[in-house]
Coordinates of C-alpha atoms in Angstrom, one line a residue:
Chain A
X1 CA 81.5 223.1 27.3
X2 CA 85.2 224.1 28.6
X3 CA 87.5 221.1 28.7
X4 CA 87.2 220.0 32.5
X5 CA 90.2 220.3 34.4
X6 CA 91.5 223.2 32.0
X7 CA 94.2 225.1 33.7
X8 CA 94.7 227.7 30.8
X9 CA 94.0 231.2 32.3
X10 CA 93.1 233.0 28.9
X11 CA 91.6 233.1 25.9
X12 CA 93.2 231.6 22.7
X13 CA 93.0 227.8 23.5
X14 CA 89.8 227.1 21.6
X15 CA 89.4 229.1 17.9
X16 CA 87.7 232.2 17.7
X17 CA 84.2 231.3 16.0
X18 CA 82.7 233.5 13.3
X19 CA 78.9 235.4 13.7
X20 CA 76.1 235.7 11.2
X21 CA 73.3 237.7 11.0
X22 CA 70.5 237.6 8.5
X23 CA 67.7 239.2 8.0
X24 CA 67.2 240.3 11.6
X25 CA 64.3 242.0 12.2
X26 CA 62.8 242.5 16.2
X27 CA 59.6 243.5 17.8
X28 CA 58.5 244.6 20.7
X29 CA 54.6 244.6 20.8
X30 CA 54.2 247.0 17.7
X31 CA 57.5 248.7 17.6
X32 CA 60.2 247.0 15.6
X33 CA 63.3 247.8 16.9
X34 CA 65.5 246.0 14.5
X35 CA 64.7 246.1 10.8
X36 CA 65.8 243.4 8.3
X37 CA 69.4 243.6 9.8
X38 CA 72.1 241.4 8.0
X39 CA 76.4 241.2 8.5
X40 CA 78.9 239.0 8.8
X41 CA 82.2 239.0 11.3
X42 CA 84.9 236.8 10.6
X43 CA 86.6 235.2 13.2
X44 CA 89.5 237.4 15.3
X45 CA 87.6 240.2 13.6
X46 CA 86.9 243.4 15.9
X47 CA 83.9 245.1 14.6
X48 CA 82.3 248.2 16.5
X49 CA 78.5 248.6 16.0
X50 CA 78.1 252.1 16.3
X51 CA 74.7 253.7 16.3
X52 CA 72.7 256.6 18.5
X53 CA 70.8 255.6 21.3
X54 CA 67.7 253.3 21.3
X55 CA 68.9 252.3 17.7
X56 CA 68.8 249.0 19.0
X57 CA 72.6 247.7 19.1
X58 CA 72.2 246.2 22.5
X59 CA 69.2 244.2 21.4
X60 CA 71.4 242.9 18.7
X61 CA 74.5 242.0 20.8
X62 CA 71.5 240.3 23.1
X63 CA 70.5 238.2 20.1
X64 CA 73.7 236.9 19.3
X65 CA 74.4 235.4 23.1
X66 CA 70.4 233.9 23.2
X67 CA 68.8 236.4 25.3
X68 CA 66.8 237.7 22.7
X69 CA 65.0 235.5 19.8
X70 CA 64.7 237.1 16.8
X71 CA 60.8 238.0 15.6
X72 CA 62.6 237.3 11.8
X73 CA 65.5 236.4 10.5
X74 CA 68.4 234.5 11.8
X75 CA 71.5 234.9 13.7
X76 CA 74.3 232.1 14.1
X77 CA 77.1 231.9 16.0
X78 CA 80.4 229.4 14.2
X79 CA 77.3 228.2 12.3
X80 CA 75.1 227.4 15.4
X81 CA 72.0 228.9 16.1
X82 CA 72.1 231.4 18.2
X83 CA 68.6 231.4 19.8
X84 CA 69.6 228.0 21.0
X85 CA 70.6 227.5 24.4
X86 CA 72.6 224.6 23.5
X87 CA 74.6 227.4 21.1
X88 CA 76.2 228.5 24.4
X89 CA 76.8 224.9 25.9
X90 CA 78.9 224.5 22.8
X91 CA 80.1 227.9 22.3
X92 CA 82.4 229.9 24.9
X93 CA 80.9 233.4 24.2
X94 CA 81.4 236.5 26.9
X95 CA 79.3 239.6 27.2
X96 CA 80.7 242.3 29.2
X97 CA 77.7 244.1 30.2
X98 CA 77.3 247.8 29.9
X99 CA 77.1 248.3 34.1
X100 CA 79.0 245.6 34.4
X101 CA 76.3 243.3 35.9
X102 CA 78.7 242.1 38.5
X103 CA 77.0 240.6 41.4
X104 CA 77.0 242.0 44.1
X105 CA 76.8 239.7 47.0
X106 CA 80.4 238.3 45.8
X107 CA 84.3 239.8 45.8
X108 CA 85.8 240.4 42.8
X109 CA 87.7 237.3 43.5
X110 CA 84.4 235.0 43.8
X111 CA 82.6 236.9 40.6
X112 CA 85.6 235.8 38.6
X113 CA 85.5 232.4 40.0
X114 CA 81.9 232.2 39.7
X115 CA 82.3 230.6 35.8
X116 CA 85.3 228.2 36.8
X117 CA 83.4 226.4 40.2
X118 CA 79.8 226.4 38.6
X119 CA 81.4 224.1 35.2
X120 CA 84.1 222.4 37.7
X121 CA 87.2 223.7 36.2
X122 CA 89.5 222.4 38.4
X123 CA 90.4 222.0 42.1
X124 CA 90.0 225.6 43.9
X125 CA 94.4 226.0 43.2
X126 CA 93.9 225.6 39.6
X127 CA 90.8 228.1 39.7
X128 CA 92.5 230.3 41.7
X129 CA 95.2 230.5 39.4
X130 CA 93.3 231.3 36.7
X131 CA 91.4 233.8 38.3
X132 CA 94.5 235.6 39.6
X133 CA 95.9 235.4 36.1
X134 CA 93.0 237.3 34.8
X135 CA 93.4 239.9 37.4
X136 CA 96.7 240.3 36.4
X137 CA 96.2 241.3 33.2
X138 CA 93.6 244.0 33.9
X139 CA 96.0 245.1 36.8
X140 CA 93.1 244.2 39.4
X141 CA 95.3 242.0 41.7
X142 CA 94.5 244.2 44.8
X143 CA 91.1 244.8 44.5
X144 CA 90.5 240.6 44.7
X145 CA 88.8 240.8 48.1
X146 CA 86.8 244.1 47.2
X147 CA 82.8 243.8 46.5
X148 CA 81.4 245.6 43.2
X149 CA 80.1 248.5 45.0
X150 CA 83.6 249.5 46.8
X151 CA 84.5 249.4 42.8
X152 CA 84.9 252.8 40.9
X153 CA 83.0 252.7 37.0
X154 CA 86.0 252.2 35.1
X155 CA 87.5 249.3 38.0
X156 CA 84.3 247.7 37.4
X157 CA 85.0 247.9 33.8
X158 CA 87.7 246.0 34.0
X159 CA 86.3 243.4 36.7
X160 CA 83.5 242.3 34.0
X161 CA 86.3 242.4 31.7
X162 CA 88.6 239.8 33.9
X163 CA 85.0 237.7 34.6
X164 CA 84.8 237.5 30.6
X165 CA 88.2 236.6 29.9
X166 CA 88.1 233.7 32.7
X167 CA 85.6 232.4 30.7
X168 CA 88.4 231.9 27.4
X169 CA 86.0 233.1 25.3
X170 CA 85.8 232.4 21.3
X171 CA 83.5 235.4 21.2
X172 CA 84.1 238.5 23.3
X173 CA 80.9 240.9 23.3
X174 CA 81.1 244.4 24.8
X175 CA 78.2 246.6 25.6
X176 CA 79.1 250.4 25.6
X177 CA 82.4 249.6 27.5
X178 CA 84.1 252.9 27.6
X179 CA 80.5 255.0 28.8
X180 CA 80.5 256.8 31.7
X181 CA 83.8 256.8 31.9
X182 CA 86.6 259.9 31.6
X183 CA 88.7 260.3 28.8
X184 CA 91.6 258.6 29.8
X185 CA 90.0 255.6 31.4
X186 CA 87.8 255.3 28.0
X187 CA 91.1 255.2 26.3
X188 CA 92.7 252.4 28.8
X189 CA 89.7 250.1 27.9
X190 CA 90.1 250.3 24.4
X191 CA 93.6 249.9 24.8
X192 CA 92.5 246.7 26.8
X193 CA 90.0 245.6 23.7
X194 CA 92.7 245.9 21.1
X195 CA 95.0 244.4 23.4
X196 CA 93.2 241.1 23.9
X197 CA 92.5 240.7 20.6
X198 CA 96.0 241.2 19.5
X199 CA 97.2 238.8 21.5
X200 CA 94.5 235.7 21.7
X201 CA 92.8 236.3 18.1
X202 CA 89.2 236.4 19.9
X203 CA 86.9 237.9 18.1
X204 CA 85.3 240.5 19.3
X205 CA 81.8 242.9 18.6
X206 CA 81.6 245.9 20.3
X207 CA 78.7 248.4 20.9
X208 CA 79.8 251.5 21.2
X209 CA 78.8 255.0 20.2
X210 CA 82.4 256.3 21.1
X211 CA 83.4 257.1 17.7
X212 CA 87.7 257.4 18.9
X213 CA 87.2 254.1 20.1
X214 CA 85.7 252.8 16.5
X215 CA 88.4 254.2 14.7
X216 CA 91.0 253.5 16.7
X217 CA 90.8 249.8 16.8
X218 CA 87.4 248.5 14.4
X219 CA 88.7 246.3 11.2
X220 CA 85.1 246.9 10.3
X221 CA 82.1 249.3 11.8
X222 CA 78.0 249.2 11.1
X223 CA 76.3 251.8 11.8
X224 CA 72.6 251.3 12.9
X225 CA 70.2 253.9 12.8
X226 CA 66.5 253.6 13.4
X227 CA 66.6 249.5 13.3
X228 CA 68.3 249.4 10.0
X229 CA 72.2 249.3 9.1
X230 CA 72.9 252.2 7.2
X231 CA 76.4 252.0 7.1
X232 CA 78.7 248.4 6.7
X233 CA 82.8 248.7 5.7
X234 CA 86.0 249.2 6.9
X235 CA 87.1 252.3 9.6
X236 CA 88.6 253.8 6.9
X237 CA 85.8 254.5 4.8
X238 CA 84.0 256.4 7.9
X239 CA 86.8 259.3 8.1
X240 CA 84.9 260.6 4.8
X241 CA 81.5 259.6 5.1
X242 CA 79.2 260.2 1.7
X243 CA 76.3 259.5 3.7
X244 CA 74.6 262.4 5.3
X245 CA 73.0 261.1 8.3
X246 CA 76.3 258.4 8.8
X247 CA 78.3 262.6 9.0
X248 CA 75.8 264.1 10.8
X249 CA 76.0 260.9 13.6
X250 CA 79.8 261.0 13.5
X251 CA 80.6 264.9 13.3
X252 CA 77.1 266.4 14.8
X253 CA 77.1 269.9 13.7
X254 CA 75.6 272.1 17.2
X255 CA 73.8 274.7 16.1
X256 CA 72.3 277.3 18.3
X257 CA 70.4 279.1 15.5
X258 CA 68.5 275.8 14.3
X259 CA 68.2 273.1 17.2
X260 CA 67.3 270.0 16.5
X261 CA 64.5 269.8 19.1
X262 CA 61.8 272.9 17.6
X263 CA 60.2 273.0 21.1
X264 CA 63.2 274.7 21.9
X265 CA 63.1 277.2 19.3
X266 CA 62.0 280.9 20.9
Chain B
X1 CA 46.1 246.5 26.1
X2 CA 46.1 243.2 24.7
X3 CA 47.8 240.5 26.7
X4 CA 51.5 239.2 25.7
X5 CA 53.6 236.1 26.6
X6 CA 56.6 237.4 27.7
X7 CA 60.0 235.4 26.2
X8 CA 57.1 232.7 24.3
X9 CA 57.0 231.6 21.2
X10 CA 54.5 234.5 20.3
X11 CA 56.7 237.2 20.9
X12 CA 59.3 235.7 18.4
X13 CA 57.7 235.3 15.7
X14 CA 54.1 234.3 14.4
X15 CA 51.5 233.8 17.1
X16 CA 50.1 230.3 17.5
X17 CA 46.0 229.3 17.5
X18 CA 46.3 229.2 21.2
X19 CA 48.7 232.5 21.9
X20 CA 45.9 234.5 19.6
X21 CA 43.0 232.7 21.7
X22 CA 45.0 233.7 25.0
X23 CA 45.1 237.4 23.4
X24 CA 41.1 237.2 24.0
X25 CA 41.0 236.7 27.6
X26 CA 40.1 239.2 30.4
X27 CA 43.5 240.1 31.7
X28 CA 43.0 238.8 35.2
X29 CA 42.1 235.6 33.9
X30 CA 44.8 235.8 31.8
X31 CA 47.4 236.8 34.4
X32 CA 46.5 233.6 36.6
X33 CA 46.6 231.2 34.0
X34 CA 50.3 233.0 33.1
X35 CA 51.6 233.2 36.3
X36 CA 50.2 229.3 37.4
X37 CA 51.9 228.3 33.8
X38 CA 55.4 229.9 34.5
X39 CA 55.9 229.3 38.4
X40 CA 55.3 225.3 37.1
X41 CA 57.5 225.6 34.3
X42 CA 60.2 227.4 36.7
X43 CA 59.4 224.4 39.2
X44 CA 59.9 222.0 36.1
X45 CA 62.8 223.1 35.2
X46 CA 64.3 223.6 38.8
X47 CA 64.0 220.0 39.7
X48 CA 66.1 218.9 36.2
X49 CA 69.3 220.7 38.1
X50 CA 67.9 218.3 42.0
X51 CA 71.3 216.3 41.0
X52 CA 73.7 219.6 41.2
X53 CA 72.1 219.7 44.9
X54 CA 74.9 218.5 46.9
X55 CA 77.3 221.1 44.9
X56 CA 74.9 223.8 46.2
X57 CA 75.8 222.8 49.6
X58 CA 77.1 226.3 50.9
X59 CA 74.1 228.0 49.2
X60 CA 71.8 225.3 50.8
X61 CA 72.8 226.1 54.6
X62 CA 72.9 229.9 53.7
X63 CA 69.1 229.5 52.9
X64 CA 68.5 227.3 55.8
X65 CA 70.2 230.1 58.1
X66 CA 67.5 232.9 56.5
X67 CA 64.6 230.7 55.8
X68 CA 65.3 229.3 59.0
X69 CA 67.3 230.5 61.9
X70 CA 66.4 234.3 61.2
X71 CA 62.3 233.8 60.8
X72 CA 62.6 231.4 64.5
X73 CA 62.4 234.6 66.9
X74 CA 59.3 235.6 65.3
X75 CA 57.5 232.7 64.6
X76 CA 58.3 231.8 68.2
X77 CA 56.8 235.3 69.5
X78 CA 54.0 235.2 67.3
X79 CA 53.2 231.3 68.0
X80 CA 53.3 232.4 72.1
X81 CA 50.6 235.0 71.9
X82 CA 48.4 233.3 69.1
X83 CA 47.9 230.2 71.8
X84 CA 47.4 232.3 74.6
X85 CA 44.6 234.2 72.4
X86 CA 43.2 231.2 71.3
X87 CA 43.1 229.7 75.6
X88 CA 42.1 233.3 76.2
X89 CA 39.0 233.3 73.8
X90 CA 37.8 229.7 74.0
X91 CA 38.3 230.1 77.6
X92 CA 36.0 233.4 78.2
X93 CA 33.4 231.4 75.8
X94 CA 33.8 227.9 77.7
X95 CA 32.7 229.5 80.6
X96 CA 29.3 229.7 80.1
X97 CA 29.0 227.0 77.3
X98 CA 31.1 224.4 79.9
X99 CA 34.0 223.2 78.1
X100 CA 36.2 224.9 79.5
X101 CA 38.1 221.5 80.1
X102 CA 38.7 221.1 76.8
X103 CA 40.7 223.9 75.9
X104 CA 44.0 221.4 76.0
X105 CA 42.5 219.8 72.8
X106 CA 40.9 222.6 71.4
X107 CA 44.7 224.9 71.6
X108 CA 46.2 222.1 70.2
X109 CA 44.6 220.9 67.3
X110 CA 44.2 224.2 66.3
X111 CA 47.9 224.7 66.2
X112 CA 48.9 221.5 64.8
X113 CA 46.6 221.2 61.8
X114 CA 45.5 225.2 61.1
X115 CA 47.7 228.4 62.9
X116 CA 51.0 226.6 62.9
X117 CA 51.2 226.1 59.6
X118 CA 49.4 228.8 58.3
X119 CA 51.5 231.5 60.5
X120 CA 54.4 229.7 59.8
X121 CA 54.1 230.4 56.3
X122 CA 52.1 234.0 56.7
X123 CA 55.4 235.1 58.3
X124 CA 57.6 233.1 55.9
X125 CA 55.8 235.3 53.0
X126 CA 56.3 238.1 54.4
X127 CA 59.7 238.1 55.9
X128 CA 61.7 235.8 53.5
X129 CA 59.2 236.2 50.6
X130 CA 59.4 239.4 50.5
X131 CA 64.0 239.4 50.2
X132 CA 63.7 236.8 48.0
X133 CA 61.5 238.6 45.6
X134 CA 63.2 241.8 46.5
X135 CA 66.7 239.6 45.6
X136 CA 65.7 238.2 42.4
X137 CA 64.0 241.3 41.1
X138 CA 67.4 243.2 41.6
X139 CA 69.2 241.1 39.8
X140 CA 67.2 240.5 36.9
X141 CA 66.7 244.2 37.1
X142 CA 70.6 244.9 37.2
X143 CA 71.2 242.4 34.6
X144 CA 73.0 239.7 37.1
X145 CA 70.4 237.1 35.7
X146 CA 71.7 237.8 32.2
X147 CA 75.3 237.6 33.2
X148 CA 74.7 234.3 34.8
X149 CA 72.7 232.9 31.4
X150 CA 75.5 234.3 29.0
X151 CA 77.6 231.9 31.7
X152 CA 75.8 229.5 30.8
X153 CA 75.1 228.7 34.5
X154 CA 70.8 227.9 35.0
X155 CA 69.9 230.5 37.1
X156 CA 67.1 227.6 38.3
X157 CA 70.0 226.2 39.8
X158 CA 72.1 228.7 41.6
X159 CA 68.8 230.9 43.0
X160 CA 66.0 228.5 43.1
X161 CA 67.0 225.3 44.1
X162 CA 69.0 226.1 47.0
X163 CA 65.7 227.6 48.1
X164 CA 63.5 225.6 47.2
X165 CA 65.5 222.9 49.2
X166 CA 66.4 225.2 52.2
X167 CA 62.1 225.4 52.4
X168 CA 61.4 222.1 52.1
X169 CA 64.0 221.3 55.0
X170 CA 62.9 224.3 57.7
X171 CA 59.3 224.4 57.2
X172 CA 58.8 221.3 59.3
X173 CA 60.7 222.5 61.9
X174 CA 59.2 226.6 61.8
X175 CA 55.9 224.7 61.8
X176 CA 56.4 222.6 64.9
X177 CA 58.2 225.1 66.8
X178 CA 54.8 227.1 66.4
X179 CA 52.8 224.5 67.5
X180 CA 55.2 223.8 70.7
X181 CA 55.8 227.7 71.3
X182 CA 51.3 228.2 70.7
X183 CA 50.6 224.9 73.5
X184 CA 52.9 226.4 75.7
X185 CA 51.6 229.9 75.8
X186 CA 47.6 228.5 75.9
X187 CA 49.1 226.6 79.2
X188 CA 50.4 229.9 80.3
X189 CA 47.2 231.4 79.8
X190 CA 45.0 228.8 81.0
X191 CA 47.3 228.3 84.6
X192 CA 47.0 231.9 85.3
X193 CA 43.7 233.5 84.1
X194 CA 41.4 233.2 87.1
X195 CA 38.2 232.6 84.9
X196 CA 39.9 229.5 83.0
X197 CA 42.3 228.0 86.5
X198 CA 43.2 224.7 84.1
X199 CA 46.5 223.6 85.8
X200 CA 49.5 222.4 82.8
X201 CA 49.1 218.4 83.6
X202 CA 45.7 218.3 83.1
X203 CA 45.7 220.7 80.0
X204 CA 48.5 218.8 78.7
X205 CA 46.8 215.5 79.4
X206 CA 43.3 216.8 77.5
X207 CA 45.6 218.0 74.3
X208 CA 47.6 214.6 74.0
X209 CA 44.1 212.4 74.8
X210 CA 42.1 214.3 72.0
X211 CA 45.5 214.4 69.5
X212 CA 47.9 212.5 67.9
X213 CA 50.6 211.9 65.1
X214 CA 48.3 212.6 62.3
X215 CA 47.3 216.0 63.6
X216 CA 50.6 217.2 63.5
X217 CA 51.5 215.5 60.0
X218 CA 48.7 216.6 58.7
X219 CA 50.4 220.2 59.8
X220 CA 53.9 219.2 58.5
X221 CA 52.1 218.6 55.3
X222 CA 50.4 221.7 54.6
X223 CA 53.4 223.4 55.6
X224 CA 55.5 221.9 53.1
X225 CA 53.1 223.0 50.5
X226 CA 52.7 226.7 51.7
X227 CA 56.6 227.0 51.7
X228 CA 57.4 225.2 48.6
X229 CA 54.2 227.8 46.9
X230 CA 55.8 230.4 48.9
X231 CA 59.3 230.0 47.7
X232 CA 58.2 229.5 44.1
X233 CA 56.2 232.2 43.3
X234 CA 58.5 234.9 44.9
X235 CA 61.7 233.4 43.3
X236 CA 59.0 233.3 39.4
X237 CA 57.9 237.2 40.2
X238 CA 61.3 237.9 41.1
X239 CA 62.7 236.5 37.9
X240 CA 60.5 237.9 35.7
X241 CA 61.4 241.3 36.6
X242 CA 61.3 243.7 33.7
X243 CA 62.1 247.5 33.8
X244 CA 63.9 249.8 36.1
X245 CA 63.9 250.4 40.1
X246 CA 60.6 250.9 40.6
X247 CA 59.6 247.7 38.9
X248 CA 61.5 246.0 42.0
X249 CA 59.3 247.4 44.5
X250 CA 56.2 246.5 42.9
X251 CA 57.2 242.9 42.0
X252 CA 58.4 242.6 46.2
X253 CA 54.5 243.8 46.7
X254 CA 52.7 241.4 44.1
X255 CA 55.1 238.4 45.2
X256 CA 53.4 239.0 48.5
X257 CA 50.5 239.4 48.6
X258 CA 50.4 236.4 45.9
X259 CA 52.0 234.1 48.2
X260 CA 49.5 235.1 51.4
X261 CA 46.1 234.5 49.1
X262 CA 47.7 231.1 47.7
X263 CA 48.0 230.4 51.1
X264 CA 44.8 230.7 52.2
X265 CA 43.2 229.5 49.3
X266 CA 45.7 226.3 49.2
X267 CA 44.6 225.7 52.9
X268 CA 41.1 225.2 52.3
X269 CA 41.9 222.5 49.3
X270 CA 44.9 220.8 51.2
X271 CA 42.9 220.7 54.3
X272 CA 39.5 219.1 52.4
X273 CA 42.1 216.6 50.5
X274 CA 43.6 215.7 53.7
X275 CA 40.3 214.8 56.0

């Protein structure tokens, strides 16, 4: 639990924590979705999970803040299991959701504040304070009295960006943050991600299938694919991929004469 | 398709003696013991977060205000014409039978220990029910619930228990407006239809001779339980909300119609264990 009466607006007053995952394997009914998937990320570590869609990197990031149990295998979060609710009693961790999840019936201003009055963080000046603070930083201070759906995609971006930071989380977790967005407003919330971690050493895990945004700011990237990690290391190693399907996922070839769906083919 | 415990223990890893023997039994069967398990669980684990109440002060008088304030108009319509309907009927049947005098008693009973309640909590499933359900599905749907859980904030105690509380406190008073609103359109009725001619003092005078306290306690309580049932299984089906858009319509639907045959089905026990 946050220390009660905390005033401090950001992250970076408790240590980023470190994440485990062993073994992981998940099943829905008779589909596994997750196969015998293991990594590690250090703490103040950005690592992008990168994979196509359905691969199963949202059920991941899902295990790791306890809204999934795994079927096998393990994850832990600075050592903690992370299927236990306690994990998060004892563990600030922060998903930014993929849509945001904002809710609706509240302002910005009362979505952010939403963490800080629910675990008594203060009187409403020191809560307001902090929210504001977070605002700031994703430049949201005059959209405070706005409700989510007045909100464009990427403003909402940022609000479930400023709702995570309020929370000074050790573990910042973000869902495909930059889709659905354009170009430029992709690149600002990547910008953002490397940005927070510069500066309050949180560690971060990122899903993403944004491959600029994985090279741009990943110390380390896995690629899923069908359940199983097929690719673990450094960005670097992914600019001249040996792997075939790791190049075909990262530079898809489009090829009128052979497409990948045959029903297509006349 | 074989049945599945959604979030159990059987879903995360290897199924128990029990889970497997569950897997055996006709789905309906299985559906009711599922559903009666997890709105009692959701009631379990509402009432660990009763201390948090007076925090949830705001959220408490927002539910009273829907639960309520908003659902007074028509209970009060509704109560009017189901007492004049009920002084109409026993009336036109009194006639000839010749007891016609007792239609005072026979109105208010009626209202106090069956229709009050009962409408009271008919129109509470079906007006506040119903956006409860509709509520909670759309935000498990749109991943609020989530959000709230990766808070680490119970959503038992932010959606439920302001409910749950709002119920327990406006119940009682839905229930005896109905009764008050029902007695006062039977008088109506029974002043001005020429075949009944009952004047209000002496139908007033029959109701209180043949009634007292209990009948209306007796009312209060039932009440209490159909709201409480009400509330529960609405905010449970709203919760456990899986899938897309479409998913929140049907769960508004089954939260529903749930809540109206627990009702009925909860009157005939309540009513046997209260005589």
């Amino acid at each position: 639990m946050p220390a009660a009466n905390s005033t401090s607006p950001l992250p970076g007053a408790a240590p980023a924590v470190g994440v485990t995952v062993e073994s992981l394997s998940k099943r829905f009914g008779t589909f596994e979705v997750l196969r015998g998937v293991s990594f590690a990320v250090q703490p103040g570590e950005i690592f992008v999970l990168m994979g196509p869609s359905g691969s199963g990197k949202s059920v991941l990031l899902k295990h790791l803040v306890g809204l999934e149990s795994p079927s096998a295998g393990q994850t832990t979060v600075a050592g903690l299991d992370a299927s236990d609710p306690t994990t998060r009693e004892r563990v600030r961790m922060a998903l930014v959701f993929q849509a945001g999840a904002l809710f609706n019936s509240l302002s910005v201003y009362d979505n952010l504040a939403l963490y800080p009055r629910e675990h008594r963080l203060g009187d409403e000046a020191a809560i307001r304070d902090r929210v504001m603070r977070a605002l700031q930083i994703l430049s949201l201070e005059n959209a405070a009295h706005k409700f989510p759906a007045e909100l464009s995609g990427g403003m909402k971006k940022r609000v479930a960006i400023a709702r995570a930071l309020v929370m000074e989380p050790q573990l910042l977790l973000y869902d495909e943050p930059t889709s659905e967005l354009d170009p430029v407003m992709s690149a600002t919330i990547t910008e953002i991600i490397a940005t927070l971690r510069q500066r309050y050493q949180v560690t971060s895990i990122v899903v993403s299938h944004d491959r600029d945004l994985a090279l741009a700011i990943a110390d380390r990237i896995g690629i899923l694919m069908g359940g199983e990690l097929i690719f673990l290391g450094p960005s670097a190693d992914l600019r001249n991929p040996t792997d075939p399907r790791v190049a075909d996922f990262l530079n898809p070839r489009i090829d009128l004469e052979h497409p990948r769906f045959k029903h297509l083919e006349t | 398709m074989p049945n599945t415990l959604s979030a159990s223990p059987a879903s995360r890893g290897t199924p128990s003696v029990t889970d497997r023997l569950l897997t055996w039994l006709p789905t309906p069967v299985f559906q009711v013991l599922h559903g009666t398990g997890s709105t009692l669980l959701l009631l379990g684990r509402t009432l660990r977060h009763v201390p948090s109440l007076p925090r949830q002060f705001g959220r408490f008088i927002e539910q009273c205000h829907l639960i309520g304030y908003t659902t007074m108009p028509i209970v009060g319509i509704l109560s009017f014409f189901i007492g004049s309907v009920l002084a109409l009927q026993s009336g036109h049947a009194g006639e000839n039978v010749g007891y016609k005098q007792f239609i005072g008693a026979l109105v208010g009973l009626t209202m106090a220990r069956e229709l009050g309640p009962v409408m009271a909590a008919v129109l509470l499933a079906g007006r506040v029910g119903s956006a409860i359900a509709a509520e909670l599905a759309s935000m498990k749907v749109y991943q609020e619930v989530d959000a709230l859980e990766t808070m680490n904030i119970p959503p038992e105690r932010m959606l439920v228990l302001p409910r749950l509380a709002a119920v327990l406190t406006m119940m009682p008073v839905l229930t005896i407006m109905a009764d008050l609103v029902g007695w006062f359109g039977g008088a109506i009725v029974s002043k001005y239809t020429h075949f009944i001619s009952i004047e209000p003092a002496s139908y007033f005078a029959n109701l209180r001779q043949y009634m007292d306290f209990s009948d209306v306690l007796n009312g209060l309580i039932k009440a209490e339980v159909f709201g409480v049932t009400v509330v529960l299984v609405c905010c449970n089906i709203g919760l456990n909300t899986r899938g897309g858009p479409r998913e929140i319509g049907a769960s508004v639907t089954r939260a529903v119609v749930t809540s109206l045959i627990l009702i009925l089905v909860l009157d005939f026990f309540v009513t046997k264990a209260l005589m």
